[in-house]
Coordinates of C-alpha atoms in Angstrom, one line a residue:
M1 CA 88.5 -77.6 -95.2
A2 CA 91.6 -75.8 -93.9
D3 CA 92.5 -78.8 -91.8
R4 CA 92.2 -81.1 -94.8
Q5 CA 94.5 -78.8 -96.8
M6 CA 97.2 -78.6 -94.1
A7 CA 97.0 -82.3 -93.3
S8 CA 97.3 -83.7 -96.8
L9 CA 99.5 -81.0 -98.5
L10 CA 98.2 -82.5 -101.8
P11 CA 97.1 -79.5 -103.8
L12 CA 95.0 -81.6 -106.2
L13 CA 91.9 -79.7 -105.1
C14 CA 91.1 -76.0 -105.5
L15 CA 90.2 -75.6 -101.9
F16 CA 87.8 -73.1 -100.4
S17 CA 89.5 -69.9 -99.3
L18 CA 90.8 -69.9 -95.7
L19 CA 89.5 -66.3 -95.5
A20 CA 86.1 -66.5 -97.2
A21 CA 84.6 -69.9 -97.0
A22 CA 81.5 -68.9 -98.9
A23 CA 83.3 -68.4 -102.1
P24 CA 85.9 -70.9 -103.6
R25 CA 89.2 -69.4 -104.5
C26 CA 90.6 -71.6 -107.3
G27 CA 94.3 -71.7 -107.5
A28 CA 97.1 -72.1 -109.9
Y29 CA 99.1 -74.6 -107.9
S30 CA 102.8 -75.2 -108.1
P31 CA 103.4 -77.4 -111.2
R32 CA 106.1 -79.2 -109.3
T33 CA 103.8 -80.0 -106.3
L34 CA 101.0 -81.2 -108.5
F35 CA 103.1 -83.2 -111.0
L36 CA 105.0 -85.1 -108.4
V37 CA 101.7 -86.6 -107.1
K38 CA 100.2 -89.4 -109.2
P39 CA 96.8 -87.9 -110.2
D40 CA 93.5 -89.8 -110.7
P41 CA 92.2 -89.9 -114.3
I42 CA 91.2 -86.4 -115.4
V43 CA 87.5 -85.8 -115.9
L44 CA 86.3 -82.2 -115.6
R45 CA 82.6 -82.1 -115.1
D46 CA 80.4 -79.3 -116.4
H47 CA 78.4 -78.2 -113.3
G48 CA 76.1 -76.1 -115.5
G49 CA 76.9 -72.6 -114.1
A50 CA 77.5 -69.5 -116.1
L51 CA 80.7 -69.3 -118.1
L52 CA 82.6 -66.4 -119.6
T53 CA 82.2 -67.9 -123.1
G54 CA 80.1 -67.6 -126.2
N55 CA 79.9 -64.5 -128.4
L56 CA 81.6 -62.4 -125.7
T57 CA 84.6 -60.2 -125.6
V58 CA 86.1 -60.3 -122.1
K59 CA 88.2 -57.3 -121.1
V60 CA 91.2 -58.1 -118.9
N61 CA 92.3 -55.2 -116.7
V62 CA 95.7 -55.6 -115.2
L63 CA 96.8 -54.0 -111.9
Y64 CA 100.5 -54.1 -111.2
Y65 CA 101.0 -53.9 -107.4
G66 CA 104.6 -52.9 -106.5
R67 CA 107.4 -52.2 -108.9
F68 CA 107.3 -53.8 -112.3
A69 CA 109.8 -52.8 -115.0
P70 CA 108.3 -51.6 -118.4
A71 CA 109.8 -54.7 -120.0
Q72 CA 108.0 -57.0 -117.5
R73 CA 104.7 -55.2 -118.1
A74 CA 105.2 -55.6 -121.8
V75 CA 105.6 -59.4 -121.6
V76 CA 102.3 -59.6 -119.7
A77 CA 100.4 -57.2 -121.9
D78 CA 101.6 -58.8 -125.1
F79 CA 100.5 -62.2 -123.8
V80 CA 97.0 -61.0 -123.1
R81 CA 96.8 -59.3 -126.5
S82 CA 98.1 -62.4 -128.2
V83 CA 95.4 -64.7 -126.9
S84 CA 92.8 -63.5 -129.4
A85 CA 95.1 -62.2 -132.0
P86 CA 95.6 -63.9 -135.4
A87 CA 98.6 -66.2 -135.7
P88 CA 101.9 -64.4 -136.6
G89 CA 102.0 -64.0 -140.3
G90 CA 103.8 -66.8 -142.1
A91 CA 104.7 -68.5 -138.9
A92 CA 104.5 -72.3 -138.9
E93 CA 105.0 -72.4 -135.1
P94 CA 102.0 -72.7 -132.7
S95 CA 100.6 -69.5 -131.5
V96 CA 99.2 -68.2 -128.2
A97 CA 95.8 -67.9 -130.0
S98 CA 96.0 -71.6 -131.0
W99 CA 96.6 -72.4 -127.3
W100 CA 93.4 -70.5 -126.4
R101 CA 91.4 -72.3 -129.0
T102 CA 91.3 -75.4 -126.7
V103 CA 89.4 -73.2 -124.2
S104 CA 87.0 -72.4 -127.0
M105 CA 85.9 -76.0 -127.0
Y106 CA 84.1 -75.7 -123.7
R107 CA 80.4 -75.1 -123.5
G108 CA 79.3 -72.0 -125.3
G109 CA 82.5 -71.6 -127.3
G110 CA 85.5 -69.4 -126.4
A111 CA 85.4 -65.9 -125.3
R112 CA 87.7 -63.4 -126.9
L113 CA 90.1 -61.7 -124.5
R114 CA 91.0 -58.0 -124.9
L115 CA 93.5 -56.1 -122.9
G116 CA 91.7 -53.4 -120.9
R117 CA 93.2 -50.9 -118.5
E118 CA 96.7 -51.3 -117.2
L119 CA 97.0 -49.8 -113.7
L120 CA 100.1 -49.1 -111.5
D121 CA 100.2 -49.1 -107.7
E122 CA 103.9 -48.7 -107.2
T123 CA 103.5 -47.2 -103.8
M124 CA 101.7 -50.4 -102.6
S125 CA 98.7 -48.6 -101.2
L126 CA 97.7 -51.5 -98.9
G127 CA 101.2 -52.3 -97.7
R128 CA 103.8 -54.9 -98.6
S129 CA 102.0 -57.8 -96.9
L130 CA 98.5 -58.7 -98.2
S131 CA 95.7 -61.0 -97.4
L132 CA 93.4 -62.4 -100.0
E133 CA 90.8 -60.0 -98.7
N134 CA 93.2 -57.2 -99.7
V135 CA 93.5 -58.7 -103.1
T136 CA 89.7 -58.6 -103.5
A137 CA 89.7 -55.0 -102.4
L138 CA 92.4 -54.1 -105.0
A139 CA 90.4 -55.9 -107.7
R140 CA 87.2 -54.0 -106.7
G141 CA 89.0 -50.7 -106.7
A142 CA 90.4 -51.3 -110.2
G143 CA 86.9 -51.5 -111.6
H144 CA 84.4 -54.3 -111.8
H145 CA 81.6 -55.3 -114.1
R146 CA 80.3 -58.2 -115.9
G147 CA 82.3 -59.2 -119.0
A148 CA 85.6 -58.2 -117.4
I149 CA 88.4 -59.9 -115.4
T150 CA 90.7 -57.9 -113.2
A151 CA 94.2 -59.5 -112.8
V152 CA 96.1 -58.3 -109.8
L153 CA 99.8 -59.0 -110.2
T154 CA 102.1 -58.5 -107.2
A155 CA 105.8 -57.7 -107.4
P156 CA 108.5 -60.1 -106.1
D157 CA 108.9 -58.4 -102.7
V158 CA 105.1 -58.3 -102.0
L159 CA 103.9 -61.0 -99.5
V160 CA 100.5 -62.5 -100.1
A161 CA 99.1 -65.0 -97.6
P162 CA 98.9 -68.2 -99.6
F163 CA 101.9 -67.6 -101.9
C164 CA 104.3 -70.5 -101.9
M165 CA 102.3 -72.5 -99.3
S166 CA 100.6 -74.6 -102.1
R167 CA 99.7 -72.2 -104.9
C168 CA 101.1 -69.6 -107.2
G169 CA 97.9 -67.6 -107.7
V170 CA 94.2 -67.8 -107.3
H171 CA 91.0 -66.7 -109.1
D172 CA 87.7 -65.9 -107.5
H173 CA 84.6 -63.8 -107.8
A174 CA 82.9 -61.2 -105.7
T175 CA 79.8 -59.1 -105.7
A176 CA 79.3 -55.3 -106.2
G177 CA 76.6 -52.8 -107.0
A178 CA 74.0 -51.1 -104.8
H179 CA 72.3 -54.4 -103.9
G180 CA 75.4 -56.7 -104.2
R181 CA 73.9 -58.6 -107.1
A182 CA 76.6 -57.9 -109.7
R183 CA 79.2 -60.6 -109.9
Y184 CA 82.7 -60.0 -111.2
A185 CA 85.7 -62.2 -111.6
Y186 CA 89.2 -61.5 -110.7
L187 CA 92.5 -63.3 -110.2
W188 CA 95.8 -62.8 -108.4
V189 CA 99.3 -64.0 -109.5
G190 CA 102.6 -63.4 -107.6
N191 CA 106.0 -62.9 -109.2
P192 CA 108.1 -65.8 -107.9
A193 CA 111.5 -64.4 -108.6
Q194 CA 112.3 -64.1 -104.9
Q195 CA 109.7 -66.2 -103.3
C196 CA 109.7 -70.0 -104.1
P197 CA 111.0 -69.8 -107.7
G198 CA 111.7 -73.5 -107.4
Q199 CA 107.9 -74.1 -107.2
C200 CA 106.2 -71.2 -109.1
A201 CA 108.9 -70.5 -111.7
W202 CA 109.6 -74.1 -112.6
P203 CA 110.8 -75.2 -115.2
F204 CA 112.8 -72.0 -115.4
H205 CA 114.3 -72.5 -112.0
R206 CA 115.9 -75.5 -110.4
P207 CA 113.1 -77.3 -108.4
S208 CA 112.9 -77.1 -104.7
Y209 CA 112.5 -80.9 -104.4
G210 CA 112.0 -83.9 -106.6
P211 CA 114.1 -84.8 -109.6
Q212 CA 116.9 -82.2 -110.0
V213 CA 117.3 -81.3 -113.7
P214 CA 118.9 -78.1 -115.1
P215 CA 116.4 -75.3 -115.5
L216 CA 115.3 -74.1 -118.9
V217 CA 116.1 -70.7 -120.3
P218 CA 113.1 -68.4 -120.0
P219 CA 111.9 -66.9 -123.3
S220 CA 111.9 -63.3 -122.0
G221 CA 115.1 -63.8 -120.1
D222 CA 113.3 -63.1 -116.8
V223 CA 112.6 -66.1 -114.7
G224 CA 110.0 -64.4 -112.5
T225 CA 108.0 -62.9 -115.3
D226 CA 107.9 -66.0 -117.4
G227 CA 106.9 -68.1 -114.3
M228 CA 104.2 -65.5 -113.7
V229 CA 102.8 -65.9 -117.2
I230 CA 102.5 -69.6 -116.8
S231 CA 100.2 -69.1 -113.7
L232 CA 98.4 -66.2 -115.4
A233 CA 97.6 -68.4 -118.4
A234 CA 96.3 -71.2 -116.2
L235 CA 94.1 -68.8 -114.2
L236 CA 92.6 -67.1 -117.2
A237 CA 91.6 -70.5 -118.6
G238 CA 90.1 -71.4 -115.2
T239 CA 88.4 -68.0 -114.8
V240 CA 86.7 -68.2 -118.2
T241 CA 85.5 -71.9 -117.8
N242 CA 84.7 -71.7 -114.1
P243 CA 84.2 -68.0 -113.1
Y244 CA 81.8 -68.5 -110.2
G245 CA 82.7 -71.9 -108.9
D246 CA 79.9 -73.8 -110.7
G247 CA 81.4 -74.3 -114.1
Y248 CA 84.0 -76.9 -115.3
Y249 CA 86.1 -78.5 -112.6
Q250 CA 87.0 -82.0 -111.3
G251 CA 84.8 -83.1 -108.4
N252 CA 81.2 -83.2 -107.3
D253 CA 78.7 -80.5 -106.7
A254 CA 79.4 -80.5 -103.0
D255 CA 83.0 -79.6 -103.4
G256 CA 82.5 -76.5 -105.4
S257 CA 86.1 -76.6 -106.4
G258 CA 88.7 -78.8 -108.0
P259 CA 91.4 -78.9 -110.8
E260 CA 90.3 -76.8 -113.7
A261 CA 91.0 -76.4 -117.4
A262 CA 94.8 -75.9 -117.0
T263 CA 95.5 -76.8 -113.4
A264 CA 94.3 -80.3 -114.2
C265 CA 97.3 -80.5 -116.5
A266 CA 99.8 -78.8 -114.2
G267 CA 103.4 -79.6 -115.0
I268 CA 102.7 -80.6 -118.6
F269 CA 104.0 -78.2 -121.3
G270 CA 104.9 -80.5 -124.2
S271 CA 104.4 -84.0 -125.5
G272 CA 106.1 -86.8 -123.5
A273 CA 106.0 -84.9 -120.2
Y274 CA 106.6 -86.9 -117.0
P275 CA 107.5 -85.9 -113.4
G276 CA 110.5 -83.6 -113.5
Y277 CA 110.4 -83.3 -117.3
P278 CA 108.1 -80.6 -118.8
G279 CA 107.9 -82.3 -122.2
R280 CA 109.4 -81.8 -125.7
L281 CA 109.6 -78.0 -126.4
L282 CA 110.8 -75.7 -129.1
V283 CA 114.1 -74.0 -128.5
D284 CA 115.1 -70.5 -129.8
R285 CA 118.4 -71.0 -131.7
A286 CA 119.6 -67.5 -130.9
T287 CA 119.0 -67.5 -127.1
G288 CA 118.5 -71.2 -126.2
A289 CA 115.2 -70.3 -124.6
S290 CA 112.5 -73.0 -124.4
Y291 CA 108.9 -72.1 -125.5
N292 CA 105.8 -73.6 -127.0
A293 CA 103.8 -70.6 -128.3
V294 CA 104.5 -67.5 -130.3
G295 CA 102.6 -64.3 -129.7
L296 CA 102.5 -60.8 -131.2
S297 CA 105.7 -59.3 -132.5
G298 CA 107.2 -62.8 -132.4
R299 CA 107.3 -62.8 -128.6
K300 CA 107.7 -66.4 -127.2
Y301 CA 105.9 -68.0 -124.3
L302 CA 105.8 -71.2 -122.4
L303 CA 102.1 -72.1 -121.7
P304 CA 100.5 -74.9 -119.7
A305 CA 98.6 -77.8 -121.4
V306 CA 94.8 -77.4 -121.3
W307 CA 92.3 -80.2 -120.7
D308 CA 90.4 -80.9 -124.0
P309 CA 86.7 -81.6 -123.3
T310 CA 86.4 -83.4 -126.6
T311 CA 89.1 -86.0 -125.9
S312 CA 89.3 -85.8 -122.0
Q313 CA 93.1 -85.5 -122.5
C314 CA 95.6 -82.7 -121.7
R315 CA 96.3 -81.0 -125.0
T316 CA 99.7 -79.5 -125.7
L317 CA 100.8 -77.3 -128.5
V318 CA 104.0 -79.2 -129.3

């Protein structure tokens, strides 16, 4: 599988991990890389496995690995809080919660997300260069149980093995407990401010290749953080609808992996999107920032389109 990944360089499949072939690591691939390749028609199959959906509140624990400014942590925390929050009072604009409602259309209905613990590892306890096995260890150490997702976010100067090669983050699952029978889900997202911003922070940074268009102004004013939120949103949607590799994804049973709820729509943020153009978006009159969703306290975000299982189309908010 690794040879196939290196030979094709087409990140249209969520490939098995190079480090742990027994468990698929589903990735949030670079929107630029995905969108510059003409995809096949999008059909996500329900492979019948357990989902994190239904009448369930899923706690999202966030581990910040490396140095994150309080303002950066606030952007991430408010995004997670906004997913299951009521729409901003009196606002006619689309909300983060309305973006999440498309995920609620998958089998079992949508889980509610709740921000759990926020943990800091500013000393980088495992060093500045991590493997995906290290990420699994960090997620396990942050606490693991059913009904929870641990999000490991790494700072701009932290190196993680697959970052920038073909993906901007991954989600996976592991086992814990005395008999190794308890499964838990986790994800990792890297801050792309210093590493491959042209891939993982697009459209807030000039692309590394392909059509060269001026970058958009990020809603928080921080290219790396807003790029990270795009990947975090895609991975949360993928984790909830395909937590253990046998839920919703494009492909057959043998693959165990493939584009998921949001990665199937990578590079699409608004209506009319095409390669090199993210689509028609809302623009903040005061700052010039582009966005498509409003969260708590009026904070603005740019979120990826999500595949709608009722129409088999990528659904955008604007």
